[in-house]
């Protein structure tokens, strides 16, 4: 296993309003000491920005893209159509349909262009960060170590009896 330290995760989201959810991705990545950056990239409001971002993702040394989107939530699928870098989609809890629209949109990618989909909202954002760490840890033993430490801490935090 190599020990590359230049892995980077990019967290993108369709709107500023998604940040209250997507900030949990950044929080976990920080704990795991994974280099990351955060951007607003909208498939329908800033399509040129989205295309440029996805087209240059490999050149910019991005290992995993986490994309949060709500409503018709096409951002993760659109990015995945432009790059072969793994894309994890986070369905944002939408106001009208409680995120079911976002979840179905992101998870129902037709064959050929996969998007890994996590659950709706904050839990999904946390799991997306943990999943990106698992992917990176294939080639980075430091990240694997950090991920195992995080899991052990979680295990220790579970009480044996309810209080
Ligand atoms: C999507 O539309 C975003 O991902 C967001 O979840 C949703 C609503 O955006 P705002 O109207 O709050 O900017 O593009």
CSV table of N, CA and C and ligand atoms in Angstrom, one decimal:
chain,number,residue,atom,x,y,z
A,1,UNK,N,0.8,-1.2,0.0
A,1,UNK,CA,0.0,0.0,0.0
A,1,UNK,C,0.9,1.3,0.0
A,2,UNK,N,0.6,2.2,-0.9
A,2,UNK,CA,1.4,3.4,-1.0
A,2,UNK,C,1.0,4.3,0.2
A,3,UNK,N,1.7,5.4,0.3
A,3,UNK,CA,1.4,6.3,1.4
A,3,UNK,C,1.2,7.7,0.9
A,4,UNK,N,0.5,7.8,-0.2
A,4,UNK,CA,0.3,9.2,-0.8
A,4,UNK,C,-0.4,10.1,0.2
A,5,UNK,N,0.1,11.3,0.2
A,5,UNK,CA,-0.5,12.3,1.1
A,5,UNK,C,-1.3,13.4,0.3
A,6,UNK,N,-1.3,13.2,-1.0
A,6,UNK,CA,-1.9,14.3,-1.8
A,6,UNK,C,-3.3,14.0,-2.2
A,7,UNK,N,-4.0,13.1,-1.6
A,7,UNK,CA,-5.4,12.9,-1.9
A,7,UNK,C,-6.2,14.1,-1.5
A,8,UNK,N,-7.2,14.4,-2.4
A,8,UNK,CA,-8.1,15.5,-2.1
A,8,UNK,C,-9.5,15.1,-2.4
A,9,UNK,N,-10.4,15.5,-1.5
A,9,UNK,CA,-11.8,15.4,-1.7
A,9,UNK,C,-12.4,16.8,-2.0
A,10,UNK,N,-13.2,16.8,-3.0
A,10,UNK,CA,-13.9,18.1,-3.3
A,10,UNK,C,-15.4,17.9,-3.0
A,11,UNK,N,-15.9,18.9,-2.1
A,11,UNK,CA,-17.3,18.9,-1.8
A,11,UNK,C,-18.0,20.0,-2.6
A,12,UNK,N,-18.9,19.6,-3.4
A,12,UNK,CA,-19.6,20.6,-4.2
A,12,UNK,C,-21.1,20.5,-3.8
A,13,UNK,N,-21.8,21.6,-4.0
A,13,UNK,CA,-23.2,21.7,-3.6
A,13,UNK,C,-23.9,22.6,-4.6
A,14,UNK,N,-25.2,22.4,-4.8
A,14,UNK,CA,-25.9,23.2,-5.8
A,14,UNK,C,-26.2,24.6,-5.3
A,15,UNK,N,-26.2,24.8,-4.1
A,15,UNK,CA,-26.7,26.1,-3.5
A,15,UNK,C,-26.1,26.4,-2.2
A,16,UNK,N,-26.0,27.7,-1.9
A,16,UNK,CA,-25.5,28.1,-0.5
A,16,UNK,C,-26.4,27.4,0.5
A,17,UNK,N,-27.7,27.2,0.2
A,17,UNK,CA,-28.7,26.7,1.2
A,17,UNK,C,-28.3,25.2,1.5
A,18,UNK,N,-27.5,24.6,0.7
A,18,UNK,CA,-27.1,23.2,1.0
A,18,UNK,C,-26.0,23.1,2.0
A,19,UNK,N,-25.3,24.2,2.3
A,19,UNK,CA,-24.1,24.2,3.1
A,19,UNK,C,-24.4,23.8,4.6
A,20,UNK,N,-25.6,24.1,5.1
A,20,UNK,CA,-25.9,23.7,6.4
A,20,UNK,C,-25.9,22.2,6.6
A,21,UNK,N,-26.1,21.5,5.5
A,21,UNK,CA,-26.0,20.0,5.5
A,21,UNK,C,-24.6,19.6,5.2
A,22,UNK,N,-24.0,20.2,4.1
A,22,UNK,CA,-22.7,19.7,3.5
A,22,UNK,C,-21.6,20.0,4.4
A,23,UNK,N,-21.8,21.0,5.4
A,23,UNK,CA,-20.7,21.3,6.3
A,23,UNK,C,-20.2,20.1,7.1
A,24,UNK,N,-21.2,19.2,7.3
A,24,UNK,CA,-20.8,18.0,8.1
A,24,UNK,C,-19.8,17.1,7.4
A,25,UNK,N,-19.8,17.1,6.0
A,25,UNK,CA,-18.8,16.4,5.3
A,25,UNK,C,-17.4,17.0,5.6
A,26,UNK,N,-17.3,18.3,5.6
A,26,UNK,CA,-16.1,19.0,5.8
A,26,UNK,C,-15.6,18.7,7.3
A,27,UNK,N,-16.6,18.7,8.2
A,27,UNK,CA,-16.2,18.4,9.6
A,27,UNK,C,-15.5,17.1,9.8
A,28,UNK,N,-16.1,16.1,9.1
A,28,UNK,CA,-15.6,14.7,9.2
A,28,UNK,C,-14.2,14.6,8.5
A,29,UNK,N,-14.1,15.2,7.3
A,29,UNK,CA,-12.9,15.1,6.6
A,29,UNK,C,-11.7,15.8,7.4
A,30,UNK,N,-12.1,16.9,8.1
A,30,UNK,CA,-11.1,17.6,8.9
A,30,UNK,C,-10.6,16.7,10.0
A,31,UNK,N,-11.5,16.0,10.7
A,31,UNK,CA,-11.2,15.1,11.8
A,31,UNK,C,-10.2,14.0,11.2
A,32,UNK,N,-10.5,13.5,10.0
A,32,UNK,CA,-9.8,12.4,9.4
A,32,UNK,C,-8.5,12.9,8.7
A,33,UNK,N,-8.3,14.2,8.8
A,33,UNK,CA,-7.1,14.8,8.2
A,33,UNK,C,-7.0,14.5,6.7
A,34,UNK,N,-8.1,14.7,6.0
A,34,UNK,CA,-8.1,14.5,4.6
A,34,UNK,C,-8.2,15.9,4.0
A,35,UNK,N,-7.3,16.2,3.0
A,35,UNK,CA,-7.4,17.5,2.4
A,35,UNK,C,-8.7,17.6,1.6
A,36,UNK,N,-9.3,18.8,1.7
A,36,UNK,CA,-10.6,19.0,1.1
A,36,UNK,C,-10.8,20.4,0.7
A,37,UNK,N,-11.8,20.6,-0.2
A,37,UNK,CA,-12.2,22.0,-0.6
A,37,UNK,C,-13.7,22.0,-0.8
A,38,UNK,N,-14.3,23.1,-0.7
A,38,UNK,CA,-15.8,23.2,-0.8
A,38,UNK,C,-16.1,24.3,-1.8
A,39,UNK,N,-17.1,23.9,-2.7
A,39,UNK,CA,-17.5,24.9,-3.8
A,39,UNK,C,-19.0,24.8,-4.0
A,40,UNK,N,-19.5,25.9,-4.4
A,40,UNK,CA,-20.9,25.9,-4.9
A,40,UNK,C,-20.9,25.8,-6.5
A,41,UNK,N,-21.5,24.7,-6.9
A,41,UNK,CA,-21.5,24.4,-8.4
A,41,UNK,C,-22.9,24.0,-8.7
A,42,UNK,N,-23.6,24.7,-9.5
A,42,UNK,CA,-25.0,24.3,-9.8
A,42,UNK,C,-25.1,23.9,-11.2
A,43,UNK,N,-25.8,22.7,-11.4
A,43,UNK,CA,-25.9,22.2,-12.7
A,43,UNK,C,-26.8,23.0,-13.6
A,44,UNK,N,-27.8,23.7,-13.0
A,44,UNK,CA,-28.7,24.5,-13.8
A,44,UNK,C,-28.5,26.0,-13.7
A,45,UNK,N,-27.9,26.5,-12.6
A,45,UNK,CA,-27.7,27.9,-12.5
A,45,UNK,C,-26.3,28.3,-13.0
A,46,UNK,N,-25.3,27.4,-12.8
A,46,UNK,CA,-24.0,27.7,-13.3
A,46,UNK,C,-23.4,26.5,-14.1
A,47,UNK,N,-24.1,26.2,-15.2
A,47,UNK,CA,-23.7,25.0,-15.9
A,47,UNK,C,-22.2,25.0,-16.5
A,48,UNK,N,-21.8,26.2,-16.9
A,48,UNK,CA,-20.4,26.3,-17.4
A,48,UNK,C,-19.4,26.0,-16.3
A,49,UNK,N,-19.7,26.5,-15.1
A,49,UNK,CA,-18.8,26.3,-13.9
A,49,UNK,C,-18.8,24.8,-13.6
A,50,UNK,N,-20.0,24.2,-13.6
A,50,UNK,CA,-20.0,22.7,-13.4
A,50,UNK,C,-19.2,21.9,-14.4
A,51,UNK,N,-19.3,22.3,-15.6
A,51,UNK,CA,-18.6,21.6,-16.7
A,51,UNK,C,-17.1,21.7,-16.5
A,52,UNK,N,-16.7,23.0,-16.3
A,52,UNK,CA,-15.3,23.2,-16.1
A,52,UNK,C,-14.7,22.5,-14.9
A,53,UNK,N,-15.5,22.5,-13.8
A,53,UNK,CA,-15.0,21.8,-12.6
A,53,UNK,C,-14.8,20.3,-12.9
A,54,UNK,N,-15.9,19.7,-13.5
A,54,UNK,CA,-15.8,18.2,-13.7
A,54,UNK,C,-14.8,17.9,-14.7
A,55,UNK,N,-14.6,18.7,-15.7
A,55,UNK,CA,-13.6,18.4,-16.8
A,55,UNK,C,-12.2,18.4,-16.3
A,56,UNK,N,-12.0,19.4,-15.3
A,56,UNK,CA,-10.6,19.5,-14.8
A,56,UNK,C,-10.4,18.8,-13.5
A,57,UNK,N,-11.3,18.0,-13.0
A,57,UNK,CA,-11.2,17.3,-11.7
A,57,UNK,C,-10.0,16.4,-11.7
A,58,UNK,N,-9.8,15.6,-12.7
A,58,UNK,CA,-8.6,14.7,-12.7
A,58,UNK,C,-7.3,15.5,-12.7
A,59,UNK,N,-7.2,16.5,-13.5
A,59,UNK,CA,-6.0,17.3,-13.6
A,59,UNK,C,-5.8,18.0,-12.3
A,60,UNK,N,-6.8,18.3,-11.6
A,60,UNK,CA,-6.7,19.0,-10.3
A,60,UNK,C,-6.5,18.0,-9.1
A,61,UNK,N,-6.2,16.7,-9.5
A,61,UNK,CA,-5.8,15.7,-8.5
A,61,UNK,C,-6.9,15.5,-7.4
A,62,UNK,N,-8.1,15.5,-7.9
A,62,UNK,CA,-9.2,15.2,-6.9
A,62,UNK,C,-9.4,13.7,-6.9
A,63,UNK,N,-9.5,13.1,-5.7
A,63,UNK,CA,-9.7,11.6,-5.6
A,63,UNK,C,-11.1,11.2,-5.6
A,64,UNK,N,-11.9,12.0,-4.9
A,64,UNK,CA,-13.4,11.7,-4.7
A,64,UNK,C,-14.1,13.0,-4.7
A,65,UNK,N,-15.3,13.0,-5.4
A,65,UNK,CA,-16.2,14.2,-5.4
A,65,UNK,C,-17.4,13.9,-4.6
A,66,UNK,N,-17.7,14.7,-3.6
A,66,UNK,CA,-19.0,14.6,-2.9
A,66,UNK,C,-19.9,15.7,-3.4
A,67,UNK,N,-21.1,15.3,-3.9
A,67,UNK,CA,-22.0,16.3,-4.5
A,67,UNK,C,-23.3,16.3,-3.7
A,68,UNK,N,-23.6,17.4,-3.1
A,68,UNK,CA,-24.9,17.6,-2.4
A,68,UNK,C,-25.9,18.3,-3.3
A,69,UNK,N,-27.1,17.8,-3.4
A,69,UNK,CA,-28.1,18.5,-4.2
A,69,UNK,C,-29.5,18.2,-3.8
A,70,UNK,N,-30.4,19.2,-4.0
A,70,UNK,CA,-31.8,19.0,-3.5
A,70,UNK,C,-32.8,19.2,-4.7
A,71,UNK,N,-34.0,18.6,-4.5
A,71,UNK,CA,-35.0,18.8,-5.5
A,71,UNK,C,-34.8,17.8,-6.6
A,72,UNK,N,-34.7,18.3,-7.8
A,72,UNK,CA,-34.4,17.4,-9.0
A,72,UNK,C,-33.0,16.9,-9.0
A,73,UNK,N,-32.1,17.6,-8.2
A,73,UNK,CA,-30.8,17.0,-7.8
A,73,UNK,C,-30.0,16.3,-8.9
A,74,UNK,N,-29.8,17.0,-10.0
A,74,UNK,CA,-29.1,16.4,-11.1
A,74,UNK,C,-27.6,16.6,-11.0
A,75,UNK,N,-27.1,17.4,-10.1
A,75,UNK,CA,-25.7,17.8,-10.0
A,75,UNK,C,-24.8,16.5,-9.9
A,76,UNK,N,-25.0,15.6,-9.0
A,76,UNK,CA,-24.1,14.5,-8.9
A,76,UNK,C,-24.0,13.7,-10.2
A,77,UNK,N,-25.2,13.4,-10.8
A,77,UNK,CA,-25.2,12.7,-12.1
A,77,UNK,C,-24.5,13.4,-13.2
A,78,UNK,N,-24.7,14.7,-13.3
A,78,UNK,CA,-24.1,15.5,-14.4
A,78,UNK,C,-22.6,15.5,-14.2
A,79,UNK,N,-22.1,15.6,-13.0
A,79,UNK,CA,-20.7,15.6,-12.8
A,79,UNK,C,-20.1,14.2,-13.1
A,80,UNK,N,-20.8,13.2,-12.7
A,80,UNK,CA,-20.4,11.8,-13.0
A,80,UNK,C,-20.3,11.5,-14.5
A,81,UNK,N,-21.2,12.2,-15.2
A,81,UNK,CA,-21.2,12.0,-16.7
A,81,UNK,C,-19.9,12.6,-17.4
A,82,UNK,N,-19.3,13.5,-16.7
A,82,UNK,CA,-18.1,14.3,-17.3
A,82,UNK,C,-16.8,13.7,-16.8
A,83,UNK,N,-16.8,13.1,-15.6
A,83,UNK,CA,-15.5,12.5,-15.1
A,83,UNK,C,-15.7,11.1,-14.6
A,84,UNK,N,-14.6,10.3,-14.6
A,84,UNK,CA,-14.7,8.9,-14.0
A,84,UNK,C,-14.3,8.9,-12.6
A,85,UNK,N,-13.9,10.1,-12.0
A,85,UNK,CA,-13.6,10.1,-10.6
A,85,UNK,C,-14.9,9.7,-9.8
A,86,UNK,N,-14.7,8.9,-8.7
A,86,UNK,CA,-16.0,8.5,-8.0
A,86,UNK,C,-16.8,9.7,-7.5
A,87,UNK,N,-18.1,9.7,-7.7
A,87,UNK,CA,-19.0,10.7,-7.2
A,87,UNK,C,-19.9,10.1,-6.2
A,88,UNK,N,-20.0,10.7,-5.0
A,88,UNK,CA,-20.9,10.3,-4.0
A,88,UNK,C,-22.0,11.4,-3.9
A,89,UNK,N,-23.2,11.1,-4.1
A,89,UNK,CA,-24.3,12.1,-4.0
A,89,UNK,C,-25.0,12.1,-2.6
A,90,UNK,N,-25.1,13.3,-2.2
A,90,UNK,CA,-25.8,13.5,-0.9
A,90,UNK,C,-27.2,14.2,-1.2
A,91,UNK,N,-28.3,13.5,-0.9
A,91,UNK,CA,-29.6,14.1,-1.2
A,91,UNK,C,-29.9,15.1,0.0
A,92,UNK,N,-30.2,16.3,-0.4
A,92,UNK,CA,-30.5,17.3,0.5
A,92,UNK,C,-32.0,17.3,0.9
A,93,UNK,N,-32.3,17.5,2.2
A,93,UNK,CA,-33.6,17.5,2.7
A,93,UNK,C,-34.4,18.7,2.1
A,94,UNK,N,-35.2,18.4,1.1
A,94,UNK,CA,-35.9,19.5,0.4
A,94,UNK,C,-37.2,19.9,1.2
A,95,UNK,N,-37.6,21.1,0.9
A,95,UNK,CA,-38.7,21.6,1.7
A,95,UNK,C,-40.0,20.9,1.4
A,96,UNK,N,-40.3,20.7,0.1
A,96,UNK,CA,-41.6,20.2,-0.3
A,96,UNK,C,-41.8,18.7,-0.1
A,97,UNK,N,-40.7,17.9,-0.4
A,97,UNK,CA,-40.9,16.5,-0.4
A,97,UNK,C,-39.9,15.8,0.6
A,98,UNK,N,-39.5,16.6,1.5
A,98,UNK,CA,-38.6,16.0,2.6
A,98,UNK,C,-37.4,15.2,2.1
A,99,UNK,N,-36.9,15.6,0.9
A,99,UNK,CA,-35.7,15.0,0.4
A,99,UNK,C,-35.9,13.7,-0.4
A,100,UNK,N,-37.2,13.2,-0.4
A,100,UNK,CA,-37.4,12.0,-1.2
A,100,UNK,C,-37.2,12.2,-2.7
A,101,UNK,N,-37.5,13.5,-3.1
A,101,UNK,CA,-37.2,13.8,-4.5
A,101,UNK,C,-35.7,13.8,-4.8
A,102,UNK,N,-34.9,14.3,-3.9
A,102,UNK,CA,-33.5,14.4,-4.0
A,102,UNK,C,-32.9,12.9,-4.0
A,103,UNK,N,-33.4,12.1,-3.1
A,103,UNK,CA,-32.9,10.8,-2.9
A,103,UNK,C,-33.2,9.9,-4.2
A,104,UNK,N,-34.4,10.0,-4.7
A,104,UNK,CA,-34.8,9.2,-5.9
A,104,UNK,C,-34.0,9.7,-7.1
A,105,UNK,N,-33.9,11.0,-7.2
A,105,UNK,CA,-33.2,11.6,-8.4
A,105,UNK,C,-31.7,11.1,-8.4
A,106,UNK,N,-31.1,11.2,-7.2
A,106,UNK,CA,-29.6,10.8,-7.2
A,106,UNK,C,-29.4,9.3,-7.3
A,107,UNK,N,-30.3,8.5,-6.7
A,107,UNK,CA,-30.1,7.1,-6.7
A,107,UNK,C,-30.5,6.4,-8.0
A,108,UNK,N,-31.4,7.1,-8.7
A,108,UNK,CA,-32.0,6.4,-9.9
A,108,UNK,C,-31.2,6.7,-11.2
A,109,UNK,N,-29.9,6.7,-11.1
A,109,UNK,CA,-29.1,7.0,-12.3
A,109,UNK,C,-29.2,5.8,-13.3
A,110,UNK,N,-29.6,6.0,-14.5
A,110,UNK,CA,-29.6,4.9,-15.4
A,110,UNK,C,-28.2,4.2,-15.6
A,111,UNK,N,-28.2,3.0,-16.1
A,111,UNK,CA,-27.0,2.3,-16.2
A,111,UNK,C,-25.9,3.0,-17.0
A,112,UNK,N,-24.7,2.8,-16.7
A,112,UNK,CA,-23.6,3.4,-17.4
A,112,UNK,C,-22.9,4.5,-16.7
A,113,UNK,N,-23.6,5.3,-15.9
A,113,UNK,CA,-23.0,6.4,-15.2
A,113,UNK,C,-23.4,6.3,-13.7
A,114,UNK,N,-22.6,5.7,-12.9
A,114,UNK,CA,-22.9,5.5,-11.5
A,114,UNK,C,-22.7,6.7,-10.6
A,115,UNK,N,-23.6,6.8,-9.6
A,115,UNK,CA,-23.4,7.8,-8.6
A,115,UNK,C,-23.6,7.0,-7.3
A,116,UNK,N,-22.7,7.0,-6.4
A,116,UNK,CA,-22.9,6.4,-5.1
A,116,UNK,C,-23.8,7.3,-4.3
A,117,UNK,N,-24.9,6.7,-3.7
A,117,UNK,CA,-25.9,7.5,-3.0
A,117,UNK,C,-26.0,7.2,-1.6
A,118,UNK,N,-25.9,8.2,-0.7
A,118,UNK,CA,-26.1,8.0,0.7
A,118,UNK,C,-27.4,8.5,1.1
A,119,UNK,N,-27.7,8.4,2.4
A,119,UNK,CA,-29.1,8.8,2.9
A,119,UNK,C,-29.3,10.3,2.9
A,120,UNK,N,-30.5,10.7,3.1
A,120,UNK,CA,-30.9,12.1,3.1
A,120,UNK,C,-30.3,12.9,4.2
A,121,UNK,N,-29.8,14.1,3.9
A,121,UNK,CA,-29.4,15.1,4.9
A,121,UNK,C,-28.1,14.9,5.7
A,122,UNK,N,-28.1,15.3,6.9
A,122,UNK,CA,-26.9,15.3,7.7
A,122,UNK,C,-26.2,13.9,7.8
A,123,UNK,N,-27.0,12.9,8.1
A,123,UNK,CA,-26.4,11.6,8.2
A,123,UNK,C,-25.8,11.2,6.8
A,124,UNK,N,-26.4,11.5,5.7
A,124,UNK,CA,-25.8,11.2,4.4
A,124,UNK,C,-24.5,12.0,4.2
A,125,UNK,N,-24.5,13.2,4.7
A,125,UNK,CA,-23.3,14.1,4.5
A,125,UNK,C,-22.1,13.4,5.3
A,126,UNK,N,-22.4,13.0,6.5
A,126,UNK,CA,-21.4,12.3,7.3
A,126,UNK,C,-20.9,11.0,6.7
A,127,UNK,N,-21.9,10.2,6.2
A,127,UNK,CA,-21.5,9.0,5.6
A,127,UNK,C,-20.8,9.2,4.3
A,128,UNK,N,-21.1,10.2,3.6
A,128,UNK,CA,-20.4,10.5,2.3
A,128,UNK,C,-18.9,10.8,2.6
A,129,UNK,N,-18.6,11.5,3.7
A,129,UNK,CA,-17.2,11.8,4.0
A,129,UNK,C,-16.5,10.5,4.5
A,130,UNK,N,-17.2,9.7,5.2
A,130,UNK,CA,-16.6,8.4,5.7
A,130,UNK,C,-16.4,7.5,4.5
A,131,UNK,N,-17.3,7.5,3.6
A,131,UNK,CA,-17.1,6.6,2.4
A,131,UNK,C,-16.0,7.1,1.5
A,132,UNK,N,-15.9,8.4,1.4
A,132,UNK,CA,-14.7,8.9,0.6
A,132,UNK,C,-13.4,8.5,1.3
A,133,UNK,N,-13.4,8.5,2.7
A,133,UNK,CA,-12.2,8.1,3.4
A,133,UNK,C,-11.9,6.7,3.1
A,134,UNK,N,-12.9,5.8,3.1
A,134,UNK,CA,-12.7,4.4,2.8
A,134,UNK,C,-12.1,4.2,1.4
A,135,UNK,N,-12.6,5.0,0.4
A,135,UNK,CA,-12.1,4.9,-0.9
A,135,UNK,C,-10.6,5.3,-1.0
A,136,UNK,N,-10.3,6.4,-0.3
A,136,UNK,CA,-8.9,6.9,-0.3
A,136,UNK,C,-8.0,6.0,0.4
A,137,UNK,N,-8.5,5.3,1.5
A,137,UNK,CA,-7.7,4.5,2.3
A,137,UNK,C,-7.2,3.3,1.6
A,138,UNK,N,-7.7,2.9,0.4
A,138,UNK,CA,-7.2,1.8,-0.4
A,138,UNK,C,-5.7,2.1,-0.7
A,139,UNK,N,-5.4,3.4,-0.9
A,139,UNK,CA,-4.0,3.7,-1.3
A,139,UNK,C,-3.3,4.6,-0.3
A,140,UNK,N,-3.9,4.7,0.9
A,140,UNK,CA,-3.3,5.6,1.9
A,140,UNK,C,-3.4,5.1,3.3
A,141,UNK,N,-2.3,4.5,3.8
A,141,UNK,CA,-2.4,3.9,5.1
A,141,UNK,C,-2.7,4.9,6.3
A,142,UNK,N,-2.3,6.1,6.1
A,142,UNK,CA,-2.5,7.1,7.2
A,142,UNK,C,-4.0,7.4,7.3
A,143,UNK,N,-4.7,7.5,6.2
A,143,UNK,CA,-6.1,7.7,6.2
A,143,UNK,C,-6.8,6.5,6.8
A,144,UNK,N,-6.3,5.3,6.4
A,144,UNK,CA,-6.9,4.1,6.9
A,144,UNK,C,-6.8,4.1,8.5
A,145,UNK,N,-5.7,4.5,8.9
A,145,UNK,CA,-5.4,4.5,10.4
A,145,UNK,C,-6.4,5.5,11.0
A,146,UNK,N,-6.5,6.7,10.4
A,146,UNK,CA,-7.4,7.7,11.0
A,146,UNK,C,-8.9,7.3,11.0
A,147,UNK,N,-9.2,6.6,9.9
A,147,UNK,CA,-10.6,6.1,9.8
A,147,UNK,C,-10.9,5.0,10.9
A,148,UNK,N,-9.9,4.1,11.1
A,148,UNK,CA,-10.1,3.1,12.1
A,148,UNK,C,-10.1,3.7,13.5
A,149,UNK,N,-9.3,4.8,13.8
A,149,UNK,CA,-9.4,5.5,15.1
A,149,UNK,C,-10.8,6.1,15.3
A,150,UNK,N,-11.3,6.7,14.2
A,150,UNK,CA,-12.6,7.3,14.3
A,150,UNK,C,-13.7,6.2,14.6
A,151,UNK,N,-13.6,5.1,14.0
A,151,UNK,CA,-14.6,4.0,14.2
A,151,UNK,C,-14.4,3.5,15.7
A,152,UNK,N,-13.2,3.3,16.1
A,152,UNK,CA,-13.0,2.8,17.5
A,152,UNK,C,-13.6,3.8,18.5
A,153,UNK,N,-13.4,5.1,18.2
A,153,UNK,CA,-13.9,6.1,19.1
A,153,UNK,C,-15.5,6.0,19.2
A,154,UNK,N,-16.1,5.8,18.0
A,154,UNK,CA,-17.5,5.6,17.9
A,154,UNK,C,-18.0,4.4,18.7
A,155,UNK,N,-17.2,3.3,18.6
A,155,UNK,CA,-17.6,2.1,19.3
A,155,UNK,C,-17.5,2.3,20.8
A,156,UNK,N,-16.5,3.0,21.2
A,156,UNK,CA,-16.3,3.2,22.7
A,156,UNK,C,-17.4,4.1,23.2
A,157,UNK,N,-18.0,5.0,22.3
A,157,UNK,CA,-19.0,5.9,22.8
A,157,UNK,C,-20.4,5.3,23.0
A,158,UNK,N,-20.5,4.0,22.6
A,158,UNK,CA,-21.8,3.4,22.8
A,158,UNK,C,-21.9,2.8,24.2
A,159,UNK,N,-22.8,3.3,25.0
A,159,UNK,CA,-23.0,2.8,26.3
A,159,UNK,C,-23.6,1.4,26.3
A,160,UNK,N,-23.2,0.6,27.4
A,160,UNK,CA,-23.8,-0.7,27.5
A,160,UNK,C,-25.3,-0.7,27.9
A,161,UNK,N,-25.6,0.3,28.7
A,161,UNK,CA,-27.0,0.4,29.2
A,161,UNK,C,-27.5,1.8,28.9
A,162,UNK,N,-28.8,1.9,28.6
A,162,UNK,CA,-29.4,3.2,28.4
A,162,UNK,C,-29.6,3.9,29.8
A,163,UNK,N,-29.5,5.3,29.7
A,163,UNK,CA,-29.7,6.0,31.0
A,163,UNK,C,-30.8,7.0,30.9
B,1,LIG,C1,-30.7,22.7,-5.8
B,1,LIG,O1,-31.9,23.4,-5.5
B,1,LIG,C2,-29.8,22.9,-4.6
B,1,LIG,O2,-29.0,21.8,-4.5
B,1,LIG,C3,-30.7,23.1,-3.4
B,1,LIG,O3,-30.8,22.0,-2.6
B,1,LIG,C4,-32.1,23.4,-4.1
B,1,LIG,C5,-32.7,24.7,-3.7
B,1,LIG,O4,-31.8,25.8,-3.9
B,1,LIG,P1,-32.1,27.3,-3.4
B,1,LIG,O5,-33.3,27.7,-4.0
B,1,LIG,O6,-32.2,27.2,-1.8
B,1,LIG,O7,-30.9,28.1,-3.8
B,1,LIG,O8,-30.1,23.2,-6.9
